[in-house]
């Protein structure tokens, strides 16, 4: 199988090596096409976003207004903070120019003269690598004003790096734009969608790093060729990041629609200690988990996973063996969303905290009958009642893990309420938390 | 404690503002530069950033408090970030975190008395394939064991 995004070519992160292997040929070809033809080609290829929503990339580009005097922007989303995802950093390290070339073509297609590559702040090393790649591309006349001469067109795009500072929510597209504008990373109400009112109120498109890295291949070899790779409705290769209890964790580039069991057992070397699998989260921590006995025949593409009761998300596969304590896992996931909630919407800000407190109580041996239903009820009241999808991301793991592994959780809830009676009258003053400190053993 | 950007850093911030139609967008980078120069983001740094970018100190403070990577109090010479999120937790992230807490006698958000180490329990750092991991300042250490993590601390003084 040919790898499109992370081919086995040494030193591909050097511009001359990248060019020797056909780098920037697609950009040359694209700049001779009309923007509409490029959008049409990408639409036909069936390329879908790799950042989580699996939305048609060509369709997203086509939402950008054609006739407008306002500046247009492209943002490349490399915030990559979803637990279980670590694929974009491979592109930053091993094939940054393909991302830059893809971003260049995308900018031309939507008419953006400025492109921001947003990388999470913790990627210290990779920020430097991408900046180095951008500098090399500028030096070589592939970006900025000099590209007009290089490519013989009147189109030029400036490409800049914007570094995050440790906020998961900035991977959400409207929050990412708030962050670039120099504000707290608050998501915005949609509509208006970014294509109508994005950065500074101007039309903006946000694409994932891996999504744009696919574009040069589509331009070079045609939509038809690309659409035949992998699953019919979600074509191309996908970078699957496998982590957790497997022998060979890592990023594996495979055609979409590859069997989940094949990825775990063949590519990732199987489960540590050859144990059985209790649960798998197939697309990063916000996607519903699957039971170990639900994995047979599940294919890794958006539609198959939806049918199987989960989602492709970012393709981050987290494997948990039979000895995993799912309550601890679910508490940890909820703790994460509680920590990362931006605080704008009450259901998410408060609900995530409530769920975490209930999990802590259960872990402390004081779970009560009704806790599980209470958790599902809180999750249901978060889902759909927030500005952005962090609400769903926090609610789904709770809802689905309790639904699918109820037996695992029932052992933590007693029949009777064991809460100590309060020894003081309730007051608004800050009192000690009634929850005993909990230490993970 | 008074704070003033060095000439070189003023130039870096100026260069950053050129990337955007609005100077305000450079606030994240400017705060980083302030943190780099001062060691942490103090109120004086906030004020200097705000003055430089022509925004209110409240706007700069709002950004500094929203993002976790700005130190709102002095950090150690070596800032340890240990990931305990799911992928790391499954591979022993908490063992490493607990061992470090025990060895240094500090917990999340604290600094050792000698100011050498500060510790932070962080959310996913995007190193799940090399779990468990920790970062010492800007260096990632992946596929860690408890012993290895403690040995790394020994080499940092």
Coordinates of N, CA, C and O in Angstrom, one line a residue, chain A residues 30-177:
Chain A
X30 N -1.8 23.4 -10.0 CA -3.0 24.0 -9.4 C -3.1 25.5 -9.8 O -4.2 26.0 -10.1
X31 N -2.0 26.2 -9.7 CA -2.0 27.6 -10.0 C -2.3 27.9 -11.5 O -2.6 29.1 -11.9
X32 N -2.3 26.9 -12.3 CA -2.7 27.1 -13.7 C -4.2 26.7 -13.9 O -4.7 26.9 -15.0
X33 N -4.8 26.1 -12.9 CA -6.2 25.8 -13.0 C -7.0 26.9 -12.4 O -6.5 27.8 -11.7
X34 N -8.3 26.9 -12.6 CA -9.1 28.0 -12.0 C -9.5 27.5 -10.6 O -9.6 26.3 -10.4
X35 N -9.7 28.4 -9.7 CA -10.0 28.0 -8.3 C -11.3 27.1 -8.3 O -11.3 26.1 -7.5
X36 N -12.2 27.4 -9.1 CA -13.5 26.6 -9.1 C -13.2 25.1 -9.5 O -13.8 24.2 -9.0
X37 N -12.3 25.0 -10.5 CA -11.9 23.6 -11.0 C -11.2 22.8 -9.8 O -11.4 21.6 -9.7
X38 N -10.4 23.5 -9.0 CA -9.7 22.9 -7.9 C -10.8 22.4 -6.9 O -10.7 21.2 -6.5
X39 N -11.7 23.3 -6.6 CA -12.7 22.9 -5.6 C -13.5 21.8 -6.1 O -13.8 20.8 -5.4
X40 N -13.8 21.8 -7.4 CA -14.6 20.7 -8.0 C -13.9 19.4 -7.9 O -14.4 18.4 -7.6
X41 N -12.6 19.5 -8.2 CA -11.7 18.3 -8.2 C -11.7 17.7 -6.8 O -11.8 16.5 -6.6
X42 N -11.5 18.5 -5.8 CA -11.4 18.1 -4.4 C -12.7 17.5 -3.9 O -12.8 16.5 -3.2
X43 N -13.8 18.2 -4.4 CA -15.1 17.6 -4.1 C -15.3 16.2 -4.6 O -15.7 15.3 -4.0
X44 N -14.9 16.1 -5.9 CA -15.1 14.8 -6.6 C -14.2 13.7 -6.0 O -14.6 12.5 -6.0
X45 N -13.1 14.1 -5.4 CA -12.2 13.1 -4.9 C -12.8 12.5 -3.6 O -12.4 11.4 -3.2
X46 N -13.8 13.2 -3.0 CA -14.4 12.6 -1.8 C -13.6 12.9 -0.5 O -13.9 12.4 0.5
X47 N -12.5 13.7 -0.6 CA -11.7 14.0 0.5 C -12.6 14.6 1.7 O -13.3 15.6 1.5
X48 N -12.5 14.0 2.8 CA -13.2 14.5 4.0 C -12.2 14.9 5.1 O -11.1 14.4 5.2
X49 N -12.6 15.9 5.9 CA -11.8 16.4 6.9 C -11.3 15.4 7.9 O -12.0 14.5 8.3
X50 N -10.0 15.6 8.3 CA -9.4 14.6 9.2 C -9.4 15.1 10.6 O -8.7 14.5 11.5
X51 N -10.0 16.2 10.9 CA -9.9 16.8 12.2 C -11.0 16.3 13.2 O -11.0 16.6 14.4
X52 N -12.0 15.5 12.7 CA -13.0 15.0 13.6 C -14.4 14.9 13.0 O -15.1 13.9 13.2
X53 N -14.8 15.9 12.3 CA -16.1 15.9 11.8 C -16.3 15.2 10.5 O -17.4 14.9 10.0
X54 N -15.2 14.9 9.8 CA -15.2 14.2 8.5 C -16.1 14.9 7.5 O -16.9 14.2 6.8
X55 N -16.0 16.2 7.4 CA -16.9 16.9 6.5 C -16.1 17.1 5.1 O -14.9 17.2 5.1
X56 N -16.9 17.1 4.1 CA -16.3 17.1 2.7 C -15.4 18.4 2.6 O -15.9 19.5 2.7
X57 N -14.2 18.2 2.3 CA -13.3 19.4 2.2 C -13.6 20.3 1.0 O -13.6 21.5 1.2
X58 N -13.9 19.7 -0.1 CA -14.3 20.5 -1.3 C -15.6 21.4 -1.0 O -15.6 22.5 -1.4
X59 N -16.5 20.7 -0.4 CA -17.8 21.4 -0.1 C -17.5 22.6 0.9 O -18.0 23.7 0.7
X60 N -16.7 22.4 1.9 CA -16.3 23.4 2.8 C -15.7 24.6 2.1 O -16.0 25.8 2.3
X61 N -14.8 24.3 1.1 CA -14.2 25.4 0.4 C -15.2 26.1 -0.5 O -15.1 27.3 -0.7
X62 N -16.2 25.4 -1.0 CA -17.2 26.0 -1.9 C -18.1 27.0 -1.1 O -18.7 27.8 -1.7
X63 N -18.1 26.9 0.2 CA -18.9 27.9 1.0 C -18.3 29.3 1.0 O -18.9 30.2 1.4
X64 N -17.0 29.4 0.6 CA -16.4 30.7 0.7 C -17.0 31.6 -0.4 O -17.1 31.2 -1.5
X65 N -17.4 32.8 0.0 CA -18.0 33.7 -1.0 C -17.0 34.0 -2.2 O -15.8 34.2 -2.0
X66 N -17.6 34.0 -3.4 CA -16.7 34.1 -4.6 C -16.5 35.6 -4.9 O -15.4 36.0 -5.3
X67 N -17.5 36.4 -4.7 CA -17.4 37.8 -5.0 C -17.5 38.6 -3.7 O -18.6 38.8 -3.1
X68 N -16.4 39.0 -3.3 CA -16.3 39.9 -2.1 C -15.1 40.7 -2.1 O -14.0 40.3 -2.6
X69 N -15.2 41.9 -1.5 CA -14.0 42.7 -1.4 C -13.2 42.5 -0.2 O -12.1 43.0 0.0
X70 N -13.8 41.7 0.7 CA -13.2 41.5 2.0 C -12.0 40.5 1.9 O -12.0 39.7 1.0
X71 N -11.0 40.7 2.8 CA -9.9 39.7 2.7 C -10.5 38.3 3.1 O -11.5 38.2 3.9
X72 N -9.8 37.3 2.6 CA -10.2 35.9 3.0 C -9.1 35.2 3.7 O -7.9 35.6 3.4
X73 N -9.4 34.3 4.6 CA -8.3 33.7 5.4 C -8.4 32.1 5.3 O -9.5 31.6 5.3
X74 N -7.3 31.5 5.4 CA -7.3 30.0 5.6 C -6.5 29.8 7.0 O -5.5 30.4 7.2
X75 N -7.1 28.9 7.8 CA -6.4 28.5 9.0 C -6.2 27.0 8.9 O -7.0 26.2 8.5
X76 N -4.9 26.6 9.2 CA -4.6 25.2 9.3 C -4.6 24.8 10.7 O -3.8 25.3 11.5
X77 N -5.5 23.9 11.1 CA -5.7 23.5 12.5 C -4.7 22.4 12.9 O -4.9 21.2 12.5
X78 N -3.7 22.8 13.6 CA -2.7 21.8 14.1 C -2.7 21.9 15.6 O -1.6 21.8 16.3
X79 N -3.8 22.2 16.2 CA -3.9 22.3 17.7 C -3.8 20.9 18.3 O -3.3 20.8 19.4
X80 N -4.2 19.9 17.6 CA -4.1 18.5 18.0 C -4.0 18.3 19.5 O -2.9 18.1 20.1
X81 N -5.1 18.4 20.2 CA -5.1 18.2 21.7 C -6.0 17.1 22.1 O -6.1 16.9 23.3
X82 N -6.7 16.5 21.2 CA -7.6 15.4 21.6 C -6.8 14.3 22.2 O -5.9 13.7 21.5
X83 N -7.1 13.9 23.4 CA -6.4 12.7 24.0 C -6.4 11.5 23.0 O -7.5 11.2 22.6
X84 N -5.3 10.9 22.8 CA -5.2 9.8 21.8 C -4.8 10.2 20.4 O -4.6 9.3 19.6
X85 N -4.7 11.5 20.2 CA -4.3 11.9 18.8 C -2.9 12.4 18.8 O -2.5 13.3 19.6
X86 N -2.1 11.9 17.9 CA -0.7 12.4 17.8 C -0.2 12.2 16.4 O 1.0 11.9 16.2
X87 N -1.1 12.5 15.5 CA -0.7 12.3 14.1 C -0.2 13.5 13.4 O 0.8 13.4 12.6
X88 N -0.7 14.7 13.7 CA -0.3 15.9 13.0 C 1.2 16.2 13.3 O 1.9 16.7 12.4
X89 N 1.6 15.8 14.4 CA 3.0 16.1 14.8 C 3.9 15.3 13.9 O 5.1 15.7 13.6
X90 N 3.5 14.1 13.4 CA 4.3 13.3 12.5 C 4.4 14.1 11.2 O 5.5 14.0 10.5
X91 N 3.4 14.7 10.7 CA 3.4 15.5 9.5 C 4.4 16.7 9.7 O 5.2 16.9 8.8
X92 N 4.3 17.4 10.8 CA 5.2 18.5 11.1 C 6.6 18.0 11.0 O 7.5 18.7 10.5
X93 N 6.9 16.8 11.5 CA 8.2 16.4 11.7 C 8.8 15.8 10.4 O 9.9 16.1 10.0
X94 N 7.9 15.0 9.7 CA 8.5 14.2 8.6 C 8.1 14.7 7.2 O 8.7 14.3 6.2
X95 N 7.0 15.4 7.1 CA 6.6 15.9 5.8 C 5.9 17.3 5.8 O 4.8 17.5 5.3
X96 N 6.6 18.2 6.4 CA 5.9 19.6 6.6 C 5.7 20.3 5.3 O 4.7 21.0 5.2
X97 N 6.5 20.0 4.3 CA 6.3 20.7 3.0 C 5.0 20.3 2.3 O 4.4 21.1 1.5
X98 N 4.6 19.0 2.5 CA 3.4 18.6 1.9 C 2.2 19.4 2.5 O 1.2 19.7 1.8
X99 N 2.2 19.6 3.8 CA 1.2 20.4 4.4 C 1.2 21.8 3.9 O 0.2 22.4 3.5
X100 N 2.4 22.4 3.7 CA 2.6 23.8 3.2 C 2.0 23.8 1.8 O 1.3 24.8 1.4
X101 N 2.4 22.9 1.0 CA 1.9 22.8 -0.4 C 0.4 22.7 -0.5 O -0.3 23.4 -1.3
X102 N -0.1 21.8 0.3 CA -1.6 21.7 0.4 C -2.3 23.0 0.8 O -3.3 23.4 0.3
X103 N -1.7 23.6 1.8 CA -2.2 24.9 2.3 C -2.2 26.0 1.2 O -3.1 26.8 1.1
X104 N -1.1 26.0 0.5 CA -0.9 26.9 -0.6 C -2.1 26.7 -1.7 O -2.7 27.7 -2.1
X105 N -2.3 25.4 -2.0 CA -3.3 25.1 -3.0 C -4.7 25.5 -2.5 O -5.5 26.1 -3.2
X106 N -4.9 25.2 -1.2 CA -6.2 25.5 -0.6 C -6.4 27.0 -0.6 O -7.5 27.5 -0.8
X107 N -5.4 27.8 -0.2 CA -5.5 29.2 -0.2 C -5.9 29.8 -1.5 O -6.8 30.6 -1.7
X108 N -5.2 29.2 -2.6 CA -5.5 29.7 -3.9 C -7.0 29.3 -4.3 O -7.7 30.2 -4.9
X109 N -7.4 28.1 -3.9 CA -8.8 27.7 -4.3 C -9.9 28.6 -3.6 O -10.9 28.8 -4.2
X110 N -9.6 29.0 -2.4 CA -10.7 29.8 -1.7 C -10.4 31.3 -1.8 O -11.2 32.1 -1.4
X111 N -9.2 31.6 -2.4 CA -8.9 33.0 -2.6 C -8.3 33.7 -1.4 O -8.5 34.9 -1.2
X112 N -7.7 32.9 -0.5 CA -7.1 33.5 0.7 C -5.7 34.0 0.4 O -4.9 33.3 -0.2
X113 N -5.4 35.2 0.9 CA -4.1 35.8 0.7 C -3.2 35.6 2.0 O -2.1 36.0 2.0
X114 N -3.9 35.2 3.0 CA -3.2 35.0 4.3 C -3.6 33.6 4.9 O -4.8 33.3 4.9
X115 N -2.6 32.9 5.3 CA -2.9 31.6 5.9 C -2.2 31.5 7.3 O -1.0 31.8 7.4
X116 N -2.9 31.1 8.3 CA -2.3 30.9 9.6 C -2.2 29.4 9.9 O -3.2 28.7 9.8
X117 N -1.1 28.9 10.3 CA -1.0 27.5 10.8 C -0.9 27.6 12.3 O 0.0 28.2 12.9
X118 N -2.0 27.0 12.9 CA -2.1 27.1 14.3 C -1.6 25.8 14.9 O -2.1 24.7 14.7
X119 N -0.5 25.9 15.7 CA 0.1 24.7 16.4 C 0.0 24.9 17.9 O 0.3 26.0 18.4
X120 N -0.3 23.8 18.6 CA -0.4 23.9 20.0 C 0.9 24.3 20.6 O 2.0 23.8 20.2
X121 N 0.9 25.0 21.7 CA 2.1 25.5 22.3 C 3.0 24.4 22.9 O 4.2 24.6 22.9
X122 N 2.5 23.3 23.3 CA 3.3 22.3 23.9 C 4.2 21.6 22.8 O 5.1 20.8 23.2
X123 N 3.9 21.8 21.6 CA 4.7 21.1 20.5 C 6.0 22.0 20.2 O 6.3 22.3 19.1
X124 N 6.8 22.2 21.3 CA 7.9 23.0 21.2 C 8.8 22.7 20.0 O 9.2 23.5 19.2
X125 N 9.2 21.4 19.9 CA 10.1 21.0 18.9 C 9.5 21.1 17.5 O 10.1 21.6 16.6
X126 N 8.2 20.8 17.4 CA 7.5 20.8 16.1 C 7.2 22.2 15.6 O 7.2 22.4 14.4
X127 N 7.0 23.1 16.6 CA 6.8 24.5 16.2 C 8.1 25.0 15.5 O 8.0 25.6 14.4
X128 N 9.3 24.6 16.1 CA 10.5 25.1 15.4 C 10.7 24.4 14.1 O 11.1 25.1 13.1
X129 N 10.3 23.1 14.0 CA 10.5 22.4 12.7 C 9.6 23.1 11.6 O 10.0 23.3 10.4
X130 N 8.4 23.4 11.9 CA 7.4 24.0 10.9 C 7.9 25.4 10.6 O 7.9 25.8 9.4
X131 N 8.4 26.2 11.6 CA 8.9 27.5 11.3 C 10.1 27.4 10.3 O 10.2 28.2 9.4
X132 N 10.9 26.4 10.6 CA 12.1 26.2 9.7 C 11.6 25.9 8.3 O 12.2 26.4 7.3
X133 N 10.6 25.0 8.2 CA 10.1 24.7 6.8 C 9.5 25.9 6.1 O 9.7 26.1 4.9
X134 N 8.8 26.7 6.9 CA 8.2 27.9 6.3 C 9.3 28.9 5.8 O 9.2 29.4 4.7
X135 N 10.3 29.0 6.7 CA 11.4 29.9 6.3 C 12.1 29.4 5.0 O 12.4 30.2 4.1
X136 N 12.2 28.1 4.9 CA 12.9 27.5 3.7 C 12.0 27.8 2.5 O 12.5 28.1 1.4
X137 N 10.7 27.6 2.7 CA 9.8 27.8 1.5 C 9.8 29.3 1.1 O 9.8 29.6 -0.1
X138 N 9.8 30.2 2.1 CA 9.9 31.6 1.7 C 11.2 31.9 1.0 O 11.3 32.6 0.0
X139 N 12.3 31.4 1.5 CA 13.6 31.6 1.0 C 13.7 31.1 -0.5 O 14.3 31.7 -1.4
X140 N 13.0 30.0 -0.8 CA 13.0 29.4 -2.1 C 12.0 30.1 -3.0 O 11.8 29.6 -4.2
X141 N 11.3 31.1 -2.5 CA 10.3 31.8 -3.4 C 9.0 31.1 -3.6 O 8.4 31.2 -4.6
X142 N 8.7 30.2 -2.7 CA 7.4 29.4 -2.9 C 6.3 30.0 -2.1 O 5.1 29.6 -2.3
X143 N 6.5 31.0 -1.3 CA 5.5 31.7 -0.6 C 5.7 33.2 -0.6 O 6.8 33.6 -1.0
X144 N 4.7 34.0 -0.3 CA 4.9 35.4 -0.3 C 5.0 36.0 -1.7 O 4.7 35.3 -2.7
X145 N 5.3 37.3 -1.7 CA 5.4 38.0 -3.0 C 6.2 37.3 -4.0 O 5.9 37.3 -5.2
X146 N 7.3 36.7 -3.5 CA 8.3 36.1 -4.5 C 7.6 34.9 -5.3 O 8.1 34.5 -6.4
X147 N 6.6 34.3 -4.7 CA 6.0 33.2 -5.4 C 5.3 33.6 -6.8 O 5.2 32.7 -7.7
X148 N 5.0 34.9 -6.9 CA 4.4 35.3 -8.2 C 5.4 35.0 -9.3 O 5.0 34.6 -10.4
X149 N 6.7 35.3 -9.0 CA 7.7 35.1 -10.1 C 8.0 33.6 -10.2 O 8.1 33.1 -11.4
X150 N 8.1 32.9 -9.1 CA 8.4 31.5 -9.2 C 7.4 30.7 -10.0 O 7.7 29.9 -10.8
X151 N 6.1 31.0 -9.7 CA 5.1 30.2 -10.4 C 4.5 30.9 -11.6 O 3.7 30.4 -12.3
X152 N 4.9 32.2 -11.8 CA 4.4 32.9 -13.0 C 2.9 33.2 -12.9 O 2.2 33.1 -13.9
X153 N 2.4 33.6 -11.7 CA 1.0 34.0 -11.6 C 1.0 35.3 -10.8 O 2.0 35.8 -10.4
X154 N -0.3 35.8 -10.7 CA -0.4 37.0 -9.9 C -1.0 36.7 -8.5 O -1.4 37.5 -7.8
X155 N -0.9 35.4 -8.1 CA -1.4 35.0 -6.8 C -0.3 34.9 -5.8 O 0.8 34.3 -6.1
X156 N -0.5 35.4 -4.6 CA 0.5 35.3 -3.6 C -0.2 35.0 -2.3 O -1.2 35.6 -2.0
X157 N 0.4 34.2 -1.5 CA -0.2 33.9 -0.1 C 0.9 34.1 0.9 O 2.1 33.6 0.7
X158 N 0.6 34.7 2.0 CA 1.6 34.8 3.2 C 1.1 33.7 4.1 O 0.0 33.6 4.5
X159 N 2.1 32.9 4.6 CA 1.8 31.9 5.5 C 2.5 32.1 6.8 O 3.7 32.2 6.9
X160 N 1.8 32.1 7.9 CA 2.4 32.4 9.2 C 2.0 31.3 10.2 O 1.0 30.6 10.1
X161 N 2.9 31.2 11.2 CA 2.6 30.3 12.3 C 2.0 31.1 13.5 O 2.4 32.2 13.8
X162 N 1.0 30.5 14.1 CA 0.4 31.0 15.3 C 0.5 29.9 16.4 O 0.0 28.9 16.1
X163 N 1.1 30.3 17.4 CA 1.4 29.2 18.5 C 0.4 29.4 19.6 O 0.2 30.4 20.1
X164 N -0.3 28.3 19.9 CA -1.2 28.2 21.0 C -0.5 28.2 22.4 O 0.7 28.3 22.4
X165 N -1.3 28.1 23.4 CA -0.7 28.2 24.8 C -1.4 27.2 25.8 O -1.5 27.5 26.9
X166 N -1.8 26.1 25.2 CA -2.3 25.1 26.2 C -3.8 25.1 26.4 O -4.2 25.1 27.6
X167 N -4.6 25.2 25.4 CA -6.0 25.2 25.6 C -6.6 24.2 24.5 O -6.5 24.5 23.3
X168 N -7.2 23.1 25.0 CA -7.8 22.1 24.2 C -8.8 22.7 23.3 O -8.9 22.4 22.1
X169 N -9.6 23.6 23.9 CA -10.7 24.2 23.2 C -10.3 24.9 21.9 O -11.1 25.0 21.0
X170 N -9.1 25.3 21.8 CA -8.7 26.1 20.6 C -8.6 25.2 19.4 O -8.4 25.7 18.2
X171 N -8.8 23.9 19.5 CA -8.9 23.0 18.3 C -10.3 23.1 17.7 O -10.5 22.7 16.6
X172 N -11.2 23.7 18.4 CA -12.6 24.0 17.9 C -12.4 25.2 17.0 O -11.8 26.2 17.4
X173 N -13.0 25.1 15.8 CA -12.6 26.1 14.8 C -12.9 27.6 15.2 O -12.1 28.5 14.9
X174 N -14.1 27.8 15.8 CA -14.4 29.2 16.1 C -13.5 29.7 17.3 O -13.1 30.9 17.3
X175 N -13.2 28.8 18.2 CA -12.3 29.1 19.3 C -10.9 29.4 18.8 O -10.2 30.3 19.3
X176 N -10.5 28.6 17.8 CA -9.2 28.8 17.2 C -9.1 30.2 16.6 O -8.1 30.9 16.7
X177 N -10.2 30.7 16.0 CA -10.1 32.0 15.4 C -10.1 33.1 16.5 O -9.4 34.1 16.4

